[in-house]
Amino acid sequence: MPLRTLDPTGPLDDLEWLDQAIGDARVVAIGESAHYNGEFFQLRHRLLRYLVERHGFSAYAMESGFVEGQLIDHWVRGGEDRLGQVMANGTTSLMGLWTQMRTHLEWMRQHHRTASHSVGFYGIDMPGSMASLLPGLDAVSAYLADADPEFRIDPSIRETASAFAAVSAFSAPAAIPAYANVADECRDALTAGLADLTARMTSRRLDYLRLTTADAYERALRALNITATLDAMFRELSHGNAQGMMLNREATIADTVEWILRKEDRIVLAAHNGHVQRWPITLPGMPPSTTMGMHLADRLGEDYLVIGTTSATGQTLNTAPDFFTGKLFTELETAPRSGSLDALMAASHDGPFATDLRRLSPADATTVRAVSQQRFGTFYSGLSPLEAFDVIVHLPHVTPAGADRAALAHAPREVQEAFSRWKPA
């Protein structure tokens, strides 16, 4: 099913195949092979627009911090903050520093002003670019100031969290050794303190609801749950258990999607293929790990639909150490590896297109069944495409998204310095 354009402002008639593909699914997940490619941003924007305008979807949930995402949701619903500041502070892991994301958010705000229903924005991920507990703790503290004004959170909790908090994604690698340098008794007290806070908020729910709204309470409790998960992820990494860290994260972001689903009837979920797929992900040096998509498929059944993506040539996110010195992207191989899903899709059609894996001919299904891996940026991960995805969208050429100067002006200095050293091809 050829796609005539990736331009989010263009006609949408070439997306009518979505009507049959999505059926009555309440969560439509849209993957990406790597972060920060402009074409993946555009694809998600265009699919969101179609699903909102033609099918009434009311939420966009993105692989970015849950706590920080409330700033963006406020802006798209008419908030007065400057968009550059909102993009820099309302997303995590550099997700909001791109011009394509600006265009996406501007459309959401305009839709709120002119349409009969708005589209809410939600983050699903850990706070602080998965490198700082402080945004989550600050959100919980702000809520308790209203709901439990006589209570004071033990200051040692924030003190310990501050000892290993990273400023941004560029200093995130330093957070792990900084955590390891914290005394064992302090780390244990931090974990126990978060558990005590969770117990206090859970047991006093009815008392708190006399002073605050149910929505404020639920958001604060989710922020606390996510922050406790981030603490657990640090503990796993300090023991050398990267898989345990992954398992904690995947289960919690699935919990957050379910939390959103209790508020919204139908959700567009945007995250990496490795999160949305209904198949274990294999990262370099790690055994296969259960994904968010596997959790959601188990919990939601046919209400969960996955649109995966592939690509052929261009530039992708650089996963080598020099990323942190400003080489943000690297060239893809001349052609995808033989036997990969990317190679099969690249050989099928010259332009961008979609294919519904559930409606293949027997011969095509056999061909796809023979595929055993997919390219995620610079590496390949094993998978069974027919089990992992419902639909595949192939983009023949991908390029870096455009850096948004207004957003970068509000980013931490280390982010600005790294972007200043990036020389787009």
Coordinates of C-alpha atoms in Angstrom, one line a residue:
M1 CA 0.0 0.0 0.0
P2 CA 2.1 2.9 -1.3
L3 CA 2.4 6.1 0.7
R4 CA 2.3 9.2 -1.5
T5 CA 3.9 11.5 1.0
L6 CA 5.2 11.7 4.6
D7 CA 4.2 15.4 4.8
P8 CA 1.8 15.6 7.8
T9 CA -0.1 18.5 6.1
G10 CA -0.8 16.5 2.9
P11 CA -3.9 14.7 1.9
L12 CA -4.7 11.6 3.9
D13 CA -6.5 9.4 1.3
D14 CA -3.5 7.1 0.9
L15 CA -3.9 6.0 4.6
E16 CA -7.4 4.6 4.2
W17 CA -6.0 1.1 4.6
L18 CA -5.8 2.0 8.3
D19 CA -9.6 1.8 8.5
Q20 CA -9.5 -2.0 8.1
A21 CA -6.1 -2.5 9.7
I22 CA -6.9 -1.0 13.1
G23 CA -10.4 -2.3 13.5
D24 CA -11.6 -1.5 17.0
A25 CA -8.1 -1.5 18.6
R26 CA -7.9 0.9 21.5
V27 CA -4.1 1.2 21.4
V28 CA -2.4 1.6 18.1
A29 CA 1.4 1.5 18.6
I30 CA 3.7 3.0 16.0
G31 CA 7.3 2.0 16.2
E32 CA 10.5 3.4 14.9
S33 CA 13.8 1.7 14.1
A34 CA 15.9 4.4 15.8
H35 CA 15.3 7.7 17.6
Y36 CA 15.6 11.2 16.1
N37 CA 15.0 10.4 12.4
G38 CA 12.9 13.1 10.8
E39 CA 10.9 10.6 8.7
F40 CA 9.8 8.7 11.7
F41 CA 8.6 11.9 13.4
Q42 CA 6.7 12.8 10.2
L43 CA 5.2 9.3 9.9
R44 CA 3.9 9.3 13.5
H45 CA 2.5 12.8 13.1
R46 CA 0.7 11.8 9.8
L47 CA -0.8 8.6 11.3
L48 CA -1.8 10.4 14.4
R49 CA -3.6 13.1 12.4
Y50 CA -5.5 10.4 10.4
L51 CA -6.5 8.4 13.5
V52 CA -7.6 11.5 15.3
E53 CA -9.6 13.0 12.4
R54 CA -11.1 9.8 11.0
H55 CA -11.4 7.6 14.1
G56 CA -11.6 9.9 17.1
F57 CA -8.4 8.9 18.9
S58 CA -7.9 11.3 21.8
A59 CA -4.4 10.7 23.2
Y60 CA -0.8 10.6 22.0
A61 CA 1.5 8.7 24.3
M62 CA 5.2 8.9 23.6
E63 CA 8.4 7.3 24.8
S64 CA 9.4 10.2 27.0
G65 CA 9.1 11.1 30.7
F66 CA 5.6 10.8 32.3
V67 CA 6.3 13.5 34.8
E68 CA 7.7 16.0 32.3
G69 CA 5.0 15.3 29.7
Q70 CA 2.4 17.1 31.7
L71 CA 4.0 20.4 30.7
I72 CA 3.4 19.6 27.0
D73 CA -0.1 18.4 27.6
H74 CA -0.8 21.8 29.3
W75 CA 0.6 23.6 26.3
V76 CA -1.3 21.7 23.6
R77 CA -4.5 22.4 25.5
G78 CA -3.9 26.2 25.4
G79 CA -1.1 26.9 27.9
E80 CA 0.8 30.2 27.5
D81 CA 4.4 29.0 27.9
R82 CA 6.8 29.5 25.0
L83 CA 6.9 26.3 22.8
G84 CA 10.7 26.1 22.8
Q85 CA 10.8 26.0 26.6
V86 CA 8.0 23.4 26.6
M87 CA 9.8 21.2 24.1
A88 CA 13.0 21.3 26.0
N89 CA 11.5 20.7 29.5
G90 CA 8.4 18.7 28.6
T91 CA 10.3 15.8 27.0
T92 CA 13.2 13.6 28.1
S93 CA 16.0 11.8 26.3
L94 CA 16.3 14.7 23.7
M95 CA 12.9 13.8 22.3
G96 CA 11.7 17.4 22.1
L97 CA 14.7 19.1 20.4
W98 CA 13.6 18.7 16.8
T99 CA 11.7 20.8 14.3
Q100 CA 9.5 17.9 13.3
M101 CA 8.4 17.5 16.9
R102 CA 7.6 21.3 17.0
T103 CA 5.3 20.8 13.9
H104 CA 3.6 17.9 15.6
L105 CA 2.9 19.8 18.8
E106 CA 1.7 22.8 16.9
W107 CA -0.8 20.7 15.1
M108 CA -2.1 19.2 18.3
R109 CA -2.6 22.7 19.8
Q110 CA -4.4 23.9 16.6
H111 CA -6.6 20.8 16.7
H112 CA -7.5 21.6 20.3
R113 CA -8.6 25.1 19.2
T114 CA -10.7 24.1 16.2
A115 CA -12.0 20.5 16.6
S116 CA -14.8 19.0 18.7
H117 CA -12.3 16.9 20.8
S118 CA -8.8 17.6 21.9
V119 CA -5.8 15.2 21.8
G120 CA -4.0 14.8 25.1
F121 CA -0.2 14.3 25.3
Y122 CA 1.3 11.8 27.7
G123 CA 4.8 10.6 28.4
I124 CA 5.1 6.9 29.4
D125 CA 8.8 6.7 30.5
M126 CA 10.9 7.3 33.5
P127 CA 11.7 10.8 34.7
G128 CA 15.0 12.7 34.2
S129 CA 16.0 10.9 30.9
M130 CA 16.2 7.7 33.0
A131 CA 19.1 9.3 34.8
S132 CA 17.5 11.3 37.7
L133 CA 14.9 10.7 40.3
L134 CA 14.6 14.4 41.0
P135 CA 11.7 15.4 38.6
G136 CA 9.6 12.6 40.0
L137 CA 10.4 13.5 43.6
D138 CA 9.6 17.1 42.9
A139 CA 6.2 16.2 41.4
V140 CA 5.3 14.1 44.4
S141 CA 6.5 16.8 46.9
A142 CA 4.4 19.5 45.1
Y143 CA 1.3 17.3 45.4
L144 CA 1.8 16.4 49.0
A145 CA 2.2 20.1 49.8
D146 CA -1.5 20.4 49.0
A147 CA -2.8 17.0 50.0
D148 CA -0.7 16.4 53.2
P149 CA 0.6 19.8 54.2
E150 CA 1.7 18.7 57.7
F151 CA 3.9 15.9 56.3
R152 CA 7.5 16.4 55.3
I153 CA 9.4 14.0 53.1
D154 CA 12.6 12.9 54.7
P155 CA 15.2 15.3 53.2
S156 CA 17.7 12.5 53.0
I157 CA 15.7 10.9 50.1
R158 CA 16.3 13.9 47.9
E159 CA 19.9 14.3 49.1
T160 CA 20.7 10.8 48.1
A161 CA 18.9 11.1 44.8
S162 CA 20.8 14.3 44.1
A163 CA 24.2 12.5 44.5
F164 CA 23.8 10.6 41.3
A165 CA 21.3 12.7 39.3
A166 CA 22.4 13.5 35.7
V167 CA 21.6 16.8 34.1
S168 CA 20.7 15.3 30.7
A169 CA 21.0 12.3 28.4
F170 CA 24.6 13.4 27.7
S171 CA 25.7 13.0 31.3
A172 CA 23.5 9.9 31.9
P173 CA 26.4 7.4 31.6
A174 CA 28.0 9.1 34.7
A175 CA 24.9 8.5 36.8
I176 CA 25.7 4.7 37.1
P177 CA 29.1 5.1 38.6
A178 CA 27.9 8.0 40.8
Y179 CA 25.1 5.7 42.1
A180 CA 27.7 3.0 42.8
N181 CA 29.7 5.5 44.9
V182 CA 26.7 6.1 47.2
A183 CA 27.0 4.2 50.5
D184 CA 25.0 1.0 50.6
E185 CA 23.0 2.2 53.7
C186 CA 22.0 5.4 51.8
R187 CA 20.9 3.6 48.7
D188 CA 18.8 1.2 50.9
A189 CA 17.3 4.1 52.8
L190 CA 16.4 5.7 49.5
T191 CA 14.6 2.6 48.3
A192 CA 12.9 2.1 51.7
G193 CA 11.9 5.8 51.7
L194 CA 10.2 5.5 48.3
A195 CA 8.3 2.4 49.5
D196 CA 7.2 4.3 52.6
L197 CA 6.0 7.2 50.5
T198 CA 4.0 4.8 48.2
A199 CA 2.4 3.2 51.2
R200 CA 1.5 6.6 52.7
M201 CA -0.1 7.9 49.5
T202 CA -2.0 4.6 48.8
S203 CA -3.4 4.3 52.4
R204 CA -4.4 7.9 52.6
R205 CA -6.1 8.2 49.2
L206 CA -9.6 9.1 50.6
D207 CA -8.1 11.7 52.9
Y208 CA -6.1 13.2 50.0
L209 CA -9.2 13.4 47.8
R210 CA -10.9 15.7 50.2
L211 CA -8.2 18.3 49.5
T212 CA -7.2 17.6 45.8
T213 CA -8.8 16.3 42.6
A214 CA -8.7 12.6 41.8
D215 CA -6.7 13.4 38.6
A216 CA -4.0 15.2 40.7
Y217 CA -3.8 12.3 43.1
E218 CA -3.6 9.7 40.3
R219 CA -0.9 11.6 38.5
A220 CA 1.2 12.0 41.6
L221 CA 0.9 8.3 42.6
R222 CA 1.9 7.3 39.0
A223 CA 4.8 9.7 39.2
L224 CA 5.9 8.1 42.5
N225 CA 5.5 4.5 41.1
I226 CA 7.6 5.4 38.0
T227 CA 10.3 7.1 40.2
A228 CA 10.5 4.0 42.4
T229 CA 11.0 1.9 39.3
L230 CA 13.8 4.1 38.2
D231 CA 15.4 3.6 41.6
A232 CA 15.0 -0.2 41.0
M233 CA 16.6 0.1 37.6
F234 CA 19.7 1.8 39.2
R235 CA 19.9 -1.0 41.8
E236 CA 19.8 -3.7 39.0
L237 CA 22.5 -1.9 37.0
S238 CA 24.7 -1.5 40.1
H239 CA 24.6 -5.3 40.4
G240 CA 25.6 -5.7 36.7
N241 CA 22.1 -6.9 35.7
A242 CA 21.2 -4.9 32.6
Q243 CA 18.4 -7.3 31.7
G244 CA 16.8 -6.7 35.1
M245 CA 16.9 -3.0 34.5
M246 CA 15.2 -3.6 31.1
L247 CA 12.5 -5.8 32.6
N248 CA 11.6 -3.2 35.2
R249 CA 11.3 -0.5 32.7
E250 CA 9.2 -2.4 30.2
A251 CA 6.7 -3.6 32.8
T252 CA 6.3 0.0 34.2
I253 CA 5.8 1.7 30.8
A254 CA 3.2 -0.9 30.0
D255 CA 1.5 0.0 33.4
T256 CA 1.6 3.6 32.4
V257 CA -0.1 2.9 29.0
E258 CA -2.8 1.1 30.9
W259 CA -3.1 4.0 33.3
I260 CA -3.7 6.3 30.3
L261 CA -6.2 3.9 28.9
R262 CA -8.4 4.4 32.0
K263 CA -8.6 8.0 31.1
E264 CA -8.7 7.9 27.3
D265 CA -10.8 5.8 25.0
R266 CA -8.2 5.3 22.2
I267 CA -4.5 5.9 22.2
V268 CA -1.7 6.4 19.6
L269 CA 1.4 5.0 21.3
A270 CA 4.8 6.1 19.8
A271 CA 7.9 4.3 20.9
H272 CA 10.9 2.3 19.5
N273 CA 10.1 -0.9 17.7
G274 CA 11.9 -2.7 20.4
H275 CA 9.4 -1.5 23.0
V276 CA 6.1 -1.9 21.0
Q277 CA 6.8 -5.3 19.4
R278 CA 5.1 -8.4 20.7
W279 CA 8.4 -10.4 20.7
P280 CA 11.4 -10.4 23.1
I281 CA 14.1 -7.8 22.2
T282 CA 17.7 -8.9 22.0
L283 CA 20.2 -6.1 22.7
P284 CA 23.9 -6.5 22.2
G285 CA 25.4 -8.4 25.1
M286 CA 22.1 -9.2 26.7
P287 CA 19.7 -12.2 26.6
P288 CA 16.2 -11.7 25.1
S289 CA 14.0 -9.5 27.3
T290 CA 10.2 -9.1 27.6
T291 CA 8.9 -5.9 26.0
M292 CA 6.2 -3.4 26.8
G293 CA 4.4 -4.7 23.7
M294 CA 4.3 -8.2 25.1
H295 CA 2.8 -7.0 28.3
L296 CA 0.2 -5.0 26.5
A297 CA -0.7 -7.8 24.1
D298 CA -1.1 -10.1 27.1
R299 CA -3.3 -7.6 28.9
L300 CA -5.3 -6.0 26.1
G301 CA -5.5 -8.8 23.5
E302 CA -7.0 -7.5 20.2
D303 CA -7.2 -4.0 21.6
Y304 CA -3.5 -3.7 21.0
L305 CA -2.3 -3.3 17.4
V306 CA 1.4 -2.8 16.4
I307 CA 2.7 -0.9 13.4
G308 CA 6.4 -1.6 13.1
T309 CA 8.8 0.2 10.8
T310 CA 11.8 -0.6 8.6
S311 CA 14.3 1.4 6.6
A312 CA 16.9 0.9 4.0
T313 CA 19.5 3.7 3.6
G314 CA 20.4 7.0 5.2
Q315 CA 21.6 8.0 8.6
T316 CA 20.7 6.6 12.0
L317 CA 21.3 7.4 15.7
N318 CA 24.9 6.8 16.6
T319 CA 25.1 4.3 19.5
A320 CA 28.9 4.5 19.8
P321 CA 30.6 6.4 22.6
D322 CA 31.4 9.4 20.4
F323 CA 27.7 10.2 20.4
F324 CA 28.3 11.9 23.7
T325 CA 30.9 14.2 22.1
G326 CA 28.5 15.4 19.4
K327 CA 28.5 12.8 16.7
L328 CA 24.8 12.2 16.9
F329 CA 24.2 10.2 13.7
T330 CA 26.1 7.7 11.7
E331 CA 25.6 6.2 8.2
L332 CA 23.6 3.1 7.7
E333 CA 25.0 0.2 5.8
T334 CA 24.7 0.5 2.0
A335 CA 21.9 -2.1 2.2
P336 CA 20.2 -3.9 5.0
R337 CA 21.6 -7.3 5.9
S338 CA 20.4 -10.2 3.8
G339 CA 17.7 -12.2 5.6
S340 CA 16.5 -9.2 7.6
L341 CA 13.0 -7.8 7.6
D342 CA 14.5 -4.5 6.4
A343 CA 16.1 -6.2 3.4
L344 CA 12.9 -8.0 2.5
M345 CA 10.9 -4.7 2.7
A346 CA 13.5 -2.8 0.7
A347 CA 13.3 -5.4 -2.1
S348 CA 9.5 -5.2 -2.3
H349 CA 8.9 -1.6 -3.4
D350 CA 11.0 1.5 -4.2
G351 CA 9.0 4.1 -2.3
P352 CA 7.5 4.3 1.2
F353 CA 4.7 1.8 1.7
A354 CA 2.7 -0.2 4.3
T355 CA 1.9 -3.9 4.3
D356 CA -0.6 -5.6 6.5
L357 CA 1.1 -8.8 7.7
R358 CA -2.2 -10.4 8.7
R359 CA -3.5 -10.3 5.2
L360 CA -0.6 -11.7 3.2
S361 CA -1.0 -14.4 0.6
P362 CA 0.2 -17.9 1.7
A363 CA 3.3 -17.5 -0.4
D364 CA 4.2 -14.0 1.0
A365 CA 3.5 -15.3 4.6
T366 CA 6.0 -18.1 4.0
T367 CA 8.6 -15.5 2.8
V368 CA 8.1 -13.3 5.8
R369 CA 8.2 -16.3 8.2
A370 CA 11.7 -17.1 6.9
V371 CA 12.9 -13.7 8.3
S372 CA 14.6 -13.9 11.7
Q373 CA 16.0 -10.5 12.4
Q374 CA 15.4 -6.7 12.1
R375 CA 17.8 -3.8 12.1
F376 CA 17.6 -1.4 15.0
G377 CA 19.8 1.5 13.9
T378 CA 23.4 0.1 13.9
F379 CA 22.6 -3.5 15.2
Y380 CA 20.3 -6.4 14.4
S381 CA 17.9 -8.0 16.8
G382 CA 16.2 -11.4 16.4
L383 CA 12.5 -11.6 15.9
S384 CA 9.6 -13.3 14.2
P385 CA 7.9 -10.5 12.2
L386 CA 4.5 -12.2 12.0
E387 CA 4.4 -12.5 15.8
A388 CA 5.9 -9.1 16.5
F389 CA 3.9 -6.8 14.3
D390 CA 0.5 -6.4 12.6
V391 CA 1.5 -3.9 10.0
I392 CA 4.9 -2.8 8.7
V393 CA 5.7 0.7 7.2
H394 CA 8.9 0.8 5.2
L395 CA 10.8 4.0 4.6
P396 CA 13.4 3.6 2.0
H397 CA 15.6 6.5 3.2
V398 CA 15.9 8.2 6.6
T399 CA 17.7 11.3 7.6
P400 CA 18.4 13.2 10.9
A401 CA 15.6 15.4 12.2
G402 CA 16.3 19.1 12.2
A403 CA 17.6 20.6 15.4
D404 CA 15.1 23.1 16.9
R405 CA 17.1 26.2 17.9
A406 CA 14.4 27.6 20.1
A407 CA 14.1 24.4 22.1
L408 CA 17.9 24.0 22.3
A409 CA 18.1 27.5 23.8
H410 CA 16.3 26.1 26.9
A411 CA 18.3 22.8 27.0
P412 CA 21.1 22.2 29.6
R413 CA 24.5 23.6 28.5
E414 CA 26.0 20.2 27.9
V415 CA 23.2 19.5 25.4
Q416 CA 23.8 22.8 23.6
E417 CA 27.5 22.0 23.4
A418 CA 27.0 18.6 22.0
F419 CA 24.6 19.8 19.4
S420 CA 27.0 22.6 18.5
R421 CA 29.6 20.0 17.6
W422 CA 27.1 18.1 15.4
K423 CA 27.7 18.7 11.7
P424 CA 24.6 17.5 9.7
A425 CA 25.5 15.9 6.4

